[in-house]
Amino acid sequence: MDNELKKFVAIVEAGTFTRAAETLRISQPGLSVAMRKLEKRLGVALFERTGRHGLVLTNAGNQLYAACLEHRRIDHDLALQLVALGNEKIPLRIGMIDSVAALMCSQEEPFRMLEASTELSLHVLHSAALRRAVRRSELDLAIVVADDKEDDRLEVAATAIDRLVFVCTPELGQKVRLDIEQGRPVPFLSYVQHSATFAVIQRALSRSHIVVDPLLYSASPDTILAMTQRGWGAAVLPKSLVADAISHGALMEISSHGEPLYIERHLHVVTLKGRKLPPRLAGLAYAMREQLRSYTI
């Protein structure tokens, strides 16, 4: 991909000329000149210059961006295939949401296998950022919370189910149960509102007619767990994360109308559609997906 096309992709993915120029470490006027040259060379306008809705691509701009993504995917696939011909370790870039990363890192087997055969790079981000990184070929695969919105650029390579549980300290247990029974808001420690997990939890609480009063919003399940153990309120967290605290009596599971409240969070292993992984890398990715299934289902 030539330099002007790389700059075009940077603008689209940054969302503005200003942010793209900062990322590329060039001046904004210089970037604008490069785009005018690209439009002149191609004979089409790539951007709507309305100035009212931020960066808007024309139909030609959208087609060019799609072609650039395909070009980048082919470049990356070729690089991996060439590496696979030799004996050196294959670079593997994996993304995971926080709770899955904590779970996987606590297990020796999968990472020992990956580290022995690959140059492993692990990225821990929220699901939306991970999907974006896979689309940009910055990650080879990612484990994310399933999203109701389909993305035709991504392929779901595997699925798993992560069980979430409603917990609080034993000291708060009676109050939380009464709040639920009487329809009062339960003091609650929540995932951030833009996260996919927040949406999963809210739908489940609504179906159970449980009203909550969020006292904390956090992107980190570890932070939510720490504040739950301090008695700030109740929380819905991965069963794998709270199992030890429950077994030692530091936390208790909350029931709704006499039944424990369990929430199933579906996880997807996503890759870029059409991505061709070398056999060694594909085999390792498959083994990791199977390991994830055994931990979460």
Coordinates of C-alpha atoms in Angstrom, one line a residue, residues 113-291:
M113 CA 2.1 -23.7 24.7
L114 CA 1.7 -20.3 23.0
E115 CA 5.0 -18.9 24.3
A116 CA 6.9 -22.0 23.1
S117 CA 5.6 -21.7 19.5
T118 CA 4.9 -18.0 19.0
E119 CA 6.1 -14.5 19.6
L120 CA 3.1 -13.8 21.7
S121 CA 1.6 -10.3 22.2
L122 CA -1.4 -9.9 24.5
H123 CA -3.7 -6.9 24.4
V124 CA -6.3 -6.4 27.1
L125 CA -9.1 -4.0 26.1
H126 CA -12.9 -3.7 26.0
S127 CA -14.8 -5.5 23.3
A128 CA -15.4 -2.6 21.0
A129 CA -11.7 -1.7 20.9
L130 CA -10.8 -5.3 20.3
R131 CA -13.2 -5.6 17.4
R132 CA -11.8 -2.4 15.9
A133 CA -8.2 -3.7 16.3
V134 CA -9.1 -7.0 14.5
R135 CA -10.7 -5.1 11.6
R136 CA -7.5 -3.0 11.3
S137 CA -5.4 -6.2 11.3
E138 CA -3.7 -5.0 14.5
L139 CA -4.8 -8.3 16.2
D140 CA -4.9 -11.8 14.7
L141 CA -7.8 -12.8 16.9
A142 CA -9.7 -11.5 19.9
I143 CA -12.0 -12.9 22.6
V144 CA -14.9 -10.5 23.1
V145 CA -18.4 -10.3 24.5
A146 CA -20.9 -11.2 21.8
D147 CA -22.6 -8.3 20.1
D148 CA -26.1 -8.2 18.7
K149 CA -24.9 -6.1 15.8
E150 CA -23.4 -8.1 13.0
D151 CA -20.1 -7.0 11.5
D152 CA -19.6 -8.5 8.0
R153 CA -15.9 -7.8 8.2
L154 CA -15.4 -10.2 11.2
E155 CA -15.8 -14.0 11.4
V156 CA -16.8 -15.8 14.6
A157 CA -14.3 -18.6 14.9
A158 CA -15.7 -20.1 18.2
T159 CA -18.1 -19.3 21.0
A160 CA -18.2 -19.9 24.7
I161 CA -20.5 -19.1 27.6
D162 CA -19.2 -17.2 30.7
R163 CA -21.5 -17.5 33.7
L164 CA -22.0 -14.3 35.7
V165 CA -23.3 -14.3 39.3
F166 CA -25.1 -11.6 41.5
V167 CA -23.0 -11.2 44.7
C168 CA -22.5 -9.1 47.8
T169 CA -21.0 -9.4 51.2
P170 CA -22.8 -11.5 53.8
E171 CA -23.4 -8.3 55.8
L172 CA -25.3 -6.8 53.0
G173 CA -27.2 -10.0 52.0
Q174 CA -30.3 -9.5 54.0
K175 CA -30.7 -5.8 53.0
V176 CA -30.2 -6.7 49.3
R177 CA -32.8 -9.5 49.5
L178 CA -35.4 -7.2 51.1
D179 CA -34.7 -4.5 48.5
I180 CA -35.3 -7.0 45.7
E181 CA -38.5 -8.4 47.3
Q182 CA -39.9 -4.9 47.9
G183 CA -38.9 -3.5 44.6
R184 CA -36.4 -0.9 46.0
P185 CA -33.2 0.0 44.2
V186 CA -30.3 -2.2 45.1
P187 CA -27.0 -0.4 45.7
F188 CA -25.0 -1.6 42.7
L189 CA -21.4 -1.6 41.4
S190 CA -21.6 -1.6 37.6
Y191 CA -19.6 -2.1 34.5
V192 CA -19.3 1.1 32.4
Q193 CA -22.4 1.9 30.4
H194 CA -20.8 1.7 26.9
S195 CA -19.6 -1.9 27.5
A196 CA -21.3 -5.0 26.0
T197 CA -21.3 -6.6 29.5
F198 CA -23.3 -3.7 30.9
A199 CA -26.0 -4.3 28.3
V200 CA -26.1 -8.1 29.0
I201 CA -26.5 -7.4 32.8
Q202 CA -29.1 -4.7 32.4
R203 CA -31.3 -7.0 30.2
A204 CA -31.0 -9.8 32.7
L205 CA -31.8 -7.6 35.7
S206 CA -34.8 -6.1 33.9
R207 CA -36.2 -9.6 33.1
S208 CA -35.9 -10.4 36.8
H209 CA -37.6 -7.1 37.8
I210 CA -34.6 -6.0 39.8
V211 CA -34.0 -2.3 40.1
V212 CA -30.5 -1.1 40.8
D213 CA -28.9 2.2 42.0
P214 CA -25.4 2.4 40.5
L215 CA -22.8 3.8 42.9
L216 CA -19.8 3.0 40.7
Y217 CA -19.1 2.5 37.1
S218 CA -15.8 0.7 36.1
A219 CA -14.3 -1.0 33.1
S220 CA -12.3 -3.3 35.5
P221 CA -14.0 -6.3 37.0
D222 CA -11.2 -6.4 39.5
T223 CA -12.1 -2.9 40.7
I224 CA -15.7 -3.9 40.9
L225 CA -14.8 -7.0 42.9
A226 CA -12.6 -5.0 45.3
M227 CA -15.3 -2.5 46.1
T228 CA -17.9 -5.2 46.4
Q229 CA -15.8 -6.9 49.0
R230 CA -15.5 -3.6 50.8
G231 CA -19.3 -3.6 51.2
W232 CA -20.2 -0.8 48.8
G233 CA -23.0 -2.7 47.2
A234 CA -23.9 -5.7 45.1
A235 CA -22.4 -6.6 41.7
V236 CA -22.7 -9.0 38.8
L237 CA -19.3 -10.6 38.1
P238 CA -17.9 -13.6 36.3
K239 CA -18.2 -16.8 38.4
S240 CA -14.6 -17.6 37.8
L241 CA -13.5 -14.3 39.3
V242 CA -15.6 -14.6 42.5
A243 CA -15.5 -18.4 43.1
D244 CA -12.7 -18.1 45.8
A245 CA -14.4 -15.3 47.6
I246 CA -17.6 -17.2 47.7
S247 CA -16.0 -20.4 48.9
H248 CA -14.2 -18.5 51.7
G249 CA -17.4 -16.7 52.8
A250 CA -16.2 -13.2 51.8
L251 CA -19.1 -13.0 49.3
M252 CA -22.4 -14.7 48.9
E253 CA -24.6 -15.3 45.9
I254 CA -27.9 -13.3 45.8
S255 CA -31.1 -15.0 45.1
S256 CA -34.1 -13.5 43.3
H257 CA -37.5 -14.9 44.5
G258 CA -35.7 -17.9 46.0
E259 CA -33.6 -18.7 42.9
P260 CA -29.9 -17.9 42.4
L261 CA -29.5 -15.2 39.7
Y262 CA -27.2 -16.5 37.0
I263 CA -26.5 -14.6 33.8
E264 CA -25.0 -16.2 30.7
R265 CA -22.6 -13.9 28.9
H266 CA -21.8 -15.2 25.4
L267 CA -18.2 -14.8 24.3
H268 CA -16.9 -14.9 20.7
V269 CA -13.5 -15.6 19.3
V270 CA -13.4 -13.3 16.3
T271 CA -10.9 -13.0 13.4
L272 CA -10.9 -10.9 10.3
K273 CA -13.1 -12.5 7.6
G274 CA -10.9 -14.2 5.0
R275 CA -7.8 -14.2 7.1
K276 CA -5.6 -17.2 6.2
L277 CA -3.5 -18.3 9.2
P278 CA -0.5 -20.5 8.7
P279 CA -1.1 -24.2 9.8
R280 CA 1.0 -23.8 12.9
L281 CA -0.8 -20.7 14.0
A282 CA -4.3 -22.0 13.1
G283 CA -3.6 -25.1 15.2
L284 CA -2.5 -23.0 18.2
A285 CA -5.5 -20.7 17.8
Y286 CA -7.8 -23.8 17.8
A287 CA -6.2 -25.2 21.0
M288 CA -6.6 -21.8 22.7
R289 CA -10.3 -21.7 21.8
E290 CA -10.9 -25.2 23.2
Q291 CA -9.1 -24.2 26.4

